[in-house]
Tab-separated table of C-alpha atoms in Angstrom:
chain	number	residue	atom	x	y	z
G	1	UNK	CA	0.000	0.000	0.000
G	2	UNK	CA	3.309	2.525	0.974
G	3	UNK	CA	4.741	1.339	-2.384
G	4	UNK	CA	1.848	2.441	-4.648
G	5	UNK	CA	1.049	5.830	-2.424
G	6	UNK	CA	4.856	6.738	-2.986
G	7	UNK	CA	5.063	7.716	-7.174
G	8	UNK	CA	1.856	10.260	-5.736
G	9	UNK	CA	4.195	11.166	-2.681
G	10	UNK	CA	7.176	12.039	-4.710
G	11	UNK	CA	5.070	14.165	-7.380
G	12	UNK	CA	3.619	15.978	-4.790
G	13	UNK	CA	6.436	16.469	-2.696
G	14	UNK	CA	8.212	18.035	-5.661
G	15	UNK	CA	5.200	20.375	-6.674
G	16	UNK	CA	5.476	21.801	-2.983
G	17	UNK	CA	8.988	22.832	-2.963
G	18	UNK	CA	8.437	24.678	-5.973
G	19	UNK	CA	7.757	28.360	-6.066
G	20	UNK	CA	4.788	29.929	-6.367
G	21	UNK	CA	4.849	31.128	-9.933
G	22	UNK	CA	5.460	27.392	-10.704
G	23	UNK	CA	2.637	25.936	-8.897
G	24	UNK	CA	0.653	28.643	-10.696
G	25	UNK	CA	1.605	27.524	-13.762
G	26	UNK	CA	1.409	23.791	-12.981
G	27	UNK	CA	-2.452	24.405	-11.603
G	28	UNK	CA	-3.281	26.067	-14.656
G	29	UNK	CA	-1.953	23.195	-16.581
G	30	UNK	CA	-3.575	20.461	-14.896
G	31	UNK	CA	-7.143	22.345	-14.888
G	32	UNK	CA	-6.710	22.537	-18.889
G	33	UNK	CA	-5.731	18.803	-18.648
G	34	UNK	CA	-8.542	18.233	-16.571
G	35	UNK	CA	-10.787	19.611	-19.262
G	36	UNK	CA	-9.451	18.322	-22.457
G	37	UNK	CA	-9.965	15.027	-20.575
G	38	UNK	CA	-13.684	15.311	-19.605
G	39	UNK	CA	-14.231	16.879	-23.189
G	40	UNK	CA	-13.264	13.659	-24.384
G	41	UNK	CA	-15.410	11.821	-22.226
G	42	UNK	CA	-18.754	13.692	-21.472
G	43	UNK	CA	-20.781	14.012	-24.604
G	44	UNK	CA	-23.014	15.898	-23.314
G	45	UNK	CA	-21.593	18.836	-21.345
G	46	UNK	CA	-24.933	19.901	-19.308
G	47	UNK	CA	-24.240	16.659	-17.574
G	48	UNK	CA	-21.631	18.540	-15.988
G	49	UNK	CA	-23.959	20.909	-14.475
G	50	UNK	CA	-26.080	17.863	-13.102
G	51	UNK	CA	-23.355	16.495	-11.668
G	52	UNK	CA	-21.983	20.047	-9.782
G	53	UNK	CA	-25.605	20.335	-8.256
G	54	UNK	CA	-24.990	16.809	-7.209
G	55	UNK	CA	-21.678	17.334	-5.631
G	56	UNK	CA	-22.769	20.042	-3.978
G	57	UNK	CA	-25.630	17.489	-2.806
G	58	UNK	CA	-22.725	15.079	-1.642
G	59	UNK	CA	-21.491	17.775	0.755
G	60	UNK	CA	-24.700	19.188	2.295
G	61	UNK	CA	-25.669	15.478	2.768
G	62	UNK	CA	-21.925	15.242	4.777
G	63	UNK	CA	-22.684	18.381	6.752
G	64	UNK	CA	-26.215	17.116	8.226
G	65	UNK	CA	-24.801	13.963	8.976
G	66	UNK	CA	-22.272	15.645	10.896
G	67	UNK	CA	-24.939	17.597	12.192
G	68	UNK	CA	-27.208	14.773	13.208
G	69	UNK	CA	-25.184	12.090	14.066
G	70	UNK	CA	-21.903	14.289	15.493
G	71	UNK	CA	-24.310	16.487	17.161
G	72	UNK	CA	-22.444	19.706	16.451
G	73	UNK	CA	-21.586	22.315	14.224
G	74	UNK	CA	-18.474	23.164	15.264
G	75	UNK	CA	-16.181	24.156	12.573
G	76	UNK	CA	-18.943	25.574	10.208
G	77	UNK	CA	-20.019	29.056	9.146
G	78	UNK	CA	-23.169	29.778	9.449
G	79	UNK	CA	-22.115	33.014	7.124
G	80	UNK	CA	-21.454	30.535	4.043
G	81	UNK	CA	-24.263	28.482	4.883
G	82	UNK	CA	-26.452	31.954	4.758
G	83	UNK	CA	-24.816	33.084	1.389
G	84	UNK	CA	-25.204	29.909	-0.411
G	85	UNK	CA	-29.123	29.977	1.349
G	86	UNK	CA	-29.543	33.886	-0.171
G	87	UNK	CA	-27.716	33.035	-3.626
G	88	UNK	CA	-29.883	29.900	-4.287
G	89	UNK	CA	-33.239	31.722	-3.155
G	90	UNK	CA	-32.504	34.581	-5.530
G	91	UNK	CA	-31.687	32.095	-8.512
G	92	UNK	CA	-34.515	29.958	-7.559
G	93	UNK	CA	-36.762	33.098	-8.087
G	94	UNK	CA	-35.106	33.759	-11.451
G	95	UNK	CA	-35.710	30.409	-12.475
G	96	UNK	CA	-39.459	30.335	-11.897
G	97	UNK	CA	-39.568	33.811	-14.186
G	98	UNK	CA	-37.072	33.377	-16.184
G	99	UNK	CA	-36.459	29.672	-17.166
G	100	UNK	CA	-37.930	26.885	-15.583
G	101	UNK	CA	-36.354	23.291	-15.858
G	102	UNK	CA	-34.591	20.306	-14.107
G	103	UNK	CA	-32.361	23.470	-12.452
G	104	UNK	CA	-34.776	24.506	-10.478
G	105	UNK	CA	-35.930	21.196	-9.022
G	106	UNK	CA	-32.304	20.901	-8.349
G	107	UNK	CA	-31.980	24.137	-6.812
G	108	UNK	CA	-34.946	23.622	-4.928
G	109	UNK	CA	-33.527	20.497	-3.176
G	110	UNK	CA	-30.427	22.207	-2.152
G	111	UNK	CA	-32.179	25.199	-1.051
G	112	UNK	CA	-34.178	23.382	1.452
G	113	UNK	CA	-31.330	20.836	2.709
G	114	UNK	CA	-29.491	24.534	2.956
G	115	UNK	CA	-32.268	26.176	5.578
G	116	UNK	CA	-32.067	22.367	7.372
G	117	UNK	CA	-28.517	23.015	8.047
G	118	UNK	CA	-28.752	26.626	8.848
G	119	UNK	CA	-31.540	25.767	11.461
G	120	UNK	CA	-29.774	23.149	13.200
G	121	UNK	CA	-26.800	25.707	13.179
G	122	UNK	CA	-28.875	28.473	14.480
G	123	UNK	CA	-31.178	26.763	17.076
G	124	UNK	CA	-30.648	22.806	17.695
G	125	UNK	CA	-26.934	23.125	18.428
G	126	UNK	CA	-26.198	26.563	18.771
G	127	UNK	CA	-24.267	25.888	21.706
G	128	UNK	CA	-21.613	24.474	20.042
G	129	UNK	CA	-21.154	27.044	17.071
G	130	UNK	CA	-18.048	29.025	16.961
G	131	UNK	CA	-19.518	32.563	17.286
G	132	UNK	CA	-16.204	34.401	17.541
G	133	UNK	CA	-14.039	32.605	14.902
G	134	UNK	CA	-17.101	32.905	12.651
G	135	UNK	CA	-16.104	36.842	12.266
G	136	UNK	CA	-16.371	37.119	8.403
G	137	UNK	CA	-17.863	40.330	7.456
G	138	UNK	CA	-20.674	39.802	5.402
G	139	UNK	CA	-21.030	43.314	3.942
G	140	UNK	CA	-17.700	42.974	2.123
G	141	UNK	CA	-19.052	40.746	-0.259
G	142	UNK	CA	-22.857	41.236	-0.436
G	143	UNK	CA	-22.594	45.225	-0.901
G	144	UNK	CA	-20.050	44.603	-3.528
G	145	UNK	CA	-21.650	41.984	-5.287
G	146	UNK	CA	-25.127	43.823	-5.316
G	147	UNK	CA	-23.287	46.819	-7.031
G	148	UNK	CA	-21.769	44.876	-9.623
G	149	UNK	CA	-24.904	43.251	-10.274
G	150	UNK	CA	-26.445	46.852	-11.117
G	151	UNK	CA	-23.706	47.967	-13.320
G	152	UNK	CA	-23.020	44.002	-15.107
G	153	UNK	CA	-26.097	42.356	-15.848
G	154	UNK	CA	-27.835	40.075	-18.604
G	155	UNK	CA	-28.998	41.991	-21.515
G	156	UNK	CA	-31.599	40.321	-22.390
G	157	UNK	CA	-35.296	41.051	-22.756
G	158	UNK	CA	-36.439	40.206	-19.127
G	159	UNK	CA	-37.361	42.329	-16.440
G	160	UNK	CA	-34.399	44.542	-15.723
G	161	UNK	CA	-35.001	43.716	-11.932
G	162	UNK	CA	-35.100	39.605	-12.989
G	163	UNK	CA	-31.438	40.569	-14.746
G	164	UNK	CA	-29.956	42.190	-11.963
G	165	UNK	CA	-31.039	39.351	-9.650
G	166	UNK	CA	-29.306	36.840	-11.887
G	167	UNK	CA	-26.401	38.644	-11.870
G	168	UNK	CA	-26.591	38.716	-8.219
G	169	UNK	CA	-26.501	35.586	-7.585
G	170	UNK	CA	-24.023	34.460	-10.018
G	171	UNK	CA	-21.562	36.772	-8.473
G	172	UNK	CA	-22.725	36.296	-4.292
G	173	UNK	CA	-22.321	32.345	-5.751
G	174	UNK	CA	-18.972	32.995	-6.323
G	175	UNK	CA	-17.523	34.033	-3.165
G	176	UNK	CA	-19.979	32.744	-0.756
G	177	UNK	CA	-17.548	30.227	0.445
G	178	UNK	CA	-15.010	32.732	1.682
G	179	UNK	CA	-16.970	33.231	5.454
G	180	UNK	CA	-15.886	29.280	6.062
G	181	UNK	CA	-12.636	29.488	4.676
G	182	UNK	CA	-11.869	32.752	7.176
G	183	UNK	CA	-13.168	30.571	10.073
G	184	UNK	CA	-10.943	27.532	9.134
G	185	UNK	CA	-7.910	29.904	9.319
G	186	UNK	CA	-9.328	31.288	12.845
G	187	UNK	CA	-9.761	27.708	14.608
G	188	UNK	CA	-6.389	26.203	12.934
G	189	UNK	CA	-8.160	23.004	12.737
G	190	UNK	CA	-10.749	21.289	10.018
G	191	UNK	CA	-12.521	18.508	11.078
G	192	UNK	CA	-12.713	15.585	8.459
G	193	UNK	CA	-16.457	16.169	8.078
G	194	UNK	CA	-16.237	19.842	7.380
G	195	UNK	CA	-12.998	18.800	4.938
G	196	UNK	CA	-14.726	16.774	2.905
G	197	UNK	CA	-17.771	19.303	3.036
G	198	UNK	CA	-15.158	21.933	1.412
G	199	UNK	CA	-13.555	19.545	-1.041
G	200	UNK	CA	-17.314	18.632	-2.227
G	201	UNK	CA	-17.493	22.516	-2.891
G	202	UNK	CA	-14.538	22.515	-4.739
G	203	UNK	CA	-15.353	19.421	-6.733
G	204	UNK	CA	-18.556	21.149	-7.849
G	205	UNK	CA	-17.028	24.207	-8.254
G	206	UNK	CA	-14.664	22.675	-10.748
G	207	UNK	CA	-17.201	21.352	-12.924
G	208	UNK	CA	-19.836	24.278	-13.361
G	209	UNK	CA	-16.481	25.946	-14.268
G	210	UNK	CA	-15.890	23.224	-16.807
G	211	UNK	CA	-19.407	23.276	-17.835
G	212	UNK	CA	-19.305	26.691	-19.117
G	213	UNK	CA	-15.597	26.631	-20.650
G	214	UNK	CA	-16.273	23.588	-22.501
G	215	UNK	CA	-19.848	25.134	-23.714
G	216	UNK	CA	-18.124	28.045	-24.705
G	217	UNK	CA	-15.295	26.001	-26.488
G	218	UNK	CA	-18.046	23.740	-28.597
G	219	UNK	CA	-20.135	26.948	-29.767
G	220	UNK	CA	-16.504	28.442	-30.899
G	221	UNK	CA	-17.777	31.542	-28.386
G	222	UNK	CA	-21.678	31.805	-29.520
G	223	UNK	CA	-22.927	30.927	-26.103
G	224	UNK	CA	-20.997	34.190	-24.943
G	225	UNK	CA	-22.945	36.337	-27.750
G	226	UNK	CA	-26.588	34.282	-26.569
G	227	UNK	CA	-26.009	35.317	-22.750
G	228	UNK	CA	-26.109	39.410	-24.359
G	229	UNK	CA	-23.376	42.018	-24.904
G	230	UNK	CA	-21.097	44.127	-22.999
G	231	UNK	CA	-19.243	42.695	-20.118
G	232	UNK	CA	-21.598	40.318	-18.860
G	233	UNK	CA	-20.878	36.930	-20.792
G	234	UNK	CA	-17.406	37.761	-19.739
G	235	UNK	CA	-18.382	38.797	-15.795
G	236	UNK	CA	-20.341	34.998	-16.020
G	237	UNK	CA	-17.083	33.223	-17.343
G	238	UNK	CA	-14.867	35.310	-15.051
G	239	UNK	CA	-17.097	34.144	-11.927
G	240	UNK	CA	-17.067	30.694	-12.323
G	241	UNK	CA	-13.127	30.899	-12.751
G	242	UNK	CA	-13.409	32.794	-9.664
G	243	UNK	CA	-15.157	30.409	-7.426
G	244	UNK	CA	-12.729	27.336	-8.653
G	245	UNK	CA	-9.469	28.990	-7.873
G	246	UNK	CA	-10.501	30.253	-4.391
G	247	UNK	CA	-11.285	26.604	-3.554
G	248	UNK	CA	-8.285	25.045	-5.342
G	249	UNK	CA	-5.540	25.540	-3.212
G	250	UNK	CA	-7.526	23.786	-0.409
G	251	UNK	CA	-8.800	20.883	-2.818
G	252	UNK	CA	-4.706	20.560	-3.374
G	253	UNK	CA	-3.778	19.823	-0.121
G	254	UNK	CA	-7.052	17.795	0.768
G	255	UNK	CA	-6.123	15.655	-2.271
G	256	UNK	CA	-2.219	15.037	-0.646
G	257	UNK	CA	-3.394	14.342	2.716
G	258	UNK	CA	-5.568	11.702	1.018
G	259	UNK	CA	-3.227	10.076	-1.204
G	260	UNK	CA	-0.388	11.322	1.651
G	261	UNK	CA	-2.047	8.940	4.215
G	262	UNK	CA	-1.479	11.967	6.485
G	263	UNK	CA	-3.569	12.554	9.643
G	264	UNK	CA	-2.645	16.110	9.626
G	265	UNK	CA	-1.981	18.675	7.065
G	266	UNK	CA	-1.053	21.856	7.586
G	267	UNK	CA	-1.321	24.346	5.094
G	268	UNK	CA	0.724	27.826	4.047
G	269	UNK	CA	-2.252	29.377	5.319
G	270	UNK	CA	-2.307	28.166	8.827
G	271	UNK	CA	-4.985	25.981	8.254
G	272	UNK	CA	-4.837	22.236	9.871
G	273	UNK	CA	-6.899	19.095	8.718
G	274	UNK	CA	-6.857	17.143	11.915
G	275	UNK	CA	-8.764	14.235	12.673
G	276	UNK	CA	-9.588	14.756	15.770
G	277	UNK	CA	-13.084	16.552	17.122
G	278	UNK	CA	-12.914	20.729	18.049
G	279	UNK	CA	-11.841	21.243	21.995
G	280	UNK	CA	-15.379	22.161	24.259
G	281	UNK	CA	-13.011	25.133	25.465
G	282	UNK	CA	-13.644	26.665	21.634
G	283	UNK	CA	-17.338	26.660	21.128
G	284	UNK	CA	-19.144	29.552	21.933
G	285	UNK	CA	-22.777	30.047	21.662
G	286	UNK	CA	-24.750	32.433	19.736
């Protein structure tokens, strides 16, 4: 089992001591790797989609187990869990006025396992959320993605209200993962639950991104000139490269602790997948 972890060990050992213009360049490399393969074998590129809503499934279905079973929430923002619950309620309303179809259902199921968390968060175990780590400043991305939203929007022949909302939510989408990322560098520690809750992001992440590149790619750029003019088709690409990169560094190291065999990773950032459960002496209630 050491003998066939080891090729993986040396590759990665060898990407980390390189600097960071070369793990740049390496990342960008393997993502257009990544899609050249899945080009090749996914015919039908709005399966991609499907499968990002399901990933993102996966890792709401991780969190209430923890939730249930664990019986905590230690380690989780309630500040993510509140942005991903506003983003998918405003693109759940633009999908009922706008363009109803196997999206919505979708989004409908992850809306509601969303509130489910949030409650249990918020009421049921609120004794054990980490108030004072969870110190992410919500205004810094919801003020600046409702302005954007107002001056980059779909120009299209909906509502202008319906257009801004989209655009709303594509951008708050985008970033609404940076809240639990701030409170994983505050505690120093990631429980295995929440870790694989974050990878799950990233893994979905990963492939709406790859959904709309490869799209874009097989229409040789006409989907960009469908979505309208100006800078939105390019706001809609730049957002879903957004949302993959902030998540890839931490997909990175999850994926060498993995294949590592490691109990504990520590990352540039401070951050620490550990195994073992959040001390009492760290949860705080609401």
């Amino acid at each position: 089992m050491r003998g066939s972890r080891r090729p993986v060990a040396v590759v990665l050992s060898w990407v980390r001591r390189q600097p960071p213009k070369v793990k740049a360049f390496l990342a960008v490399v393997a993502g257009m790797a990544a899609l050249v393969f899945i080009r090749f074998i996914v015919h039908d590129h709005d399966n991609l989609f499907v499968a990002a809503e399901a990933a993102h499934a996966l890792g709401i279905a991780v969190l209430i187990y923890k939730l249930t079973k664990e019986k905590t929430c230690a380690g989780l923002s309630l500040k993510s869990q509140d942005l991903t619950a506003l983003f998918l309620a405003v693109r759940l309303y633009c999908s009922f006025v706008m363009e109803y179809d196997i999206h919505t259902i979708l989004d409908t199921a992850t809306l509601a396992a969303t509130l489910f968390v949030i409650y249990m968060i918020r009421f049921k175990l609120r004794s054990t959320y980490m108030l004072d780590k969870d110190n992410f400043a919500l205004y810094y991305v919801v003020l600046p993605c409702a302005g954007l939203a107002l001056l980059v929007h779909p120009s299209t022949s909906h509502n202008i209200i319906n257009r801004i909302c989209w655009a709303f939510c594509v951008y708050l989408e985008a970033v609404s993962v940076l809240p639990q990322l701030r409170l994983m560098q505050n505690t120093k520690i990631v429980e295995p639950f929440t870790a694989h809750y974050v990878f799950a992001l990233g893994v979905a992440r990963f492939l709406s991104c790859a959904h709309w590149v490869l799209q874009v790619l097989d229409t040789r750029g006409r989907l960009l000139t469908a979505l309208g003019y100006g800078l939105w088709p390019s706001m809609v690409l730049l957002s879903e490269i957004v949302q993959t990169f902030i998540l890839a560094d931490f997909c990175y190291y999850y994926v060498k602790s993995v294949f590592g065999g490691q109990l504990v990773l520590r990352l540039p950032s401070g951050v620490i997948v550990h195994v073992k459960a959040v001390p009492t002496r760290d949860r705080h209630e609401i």
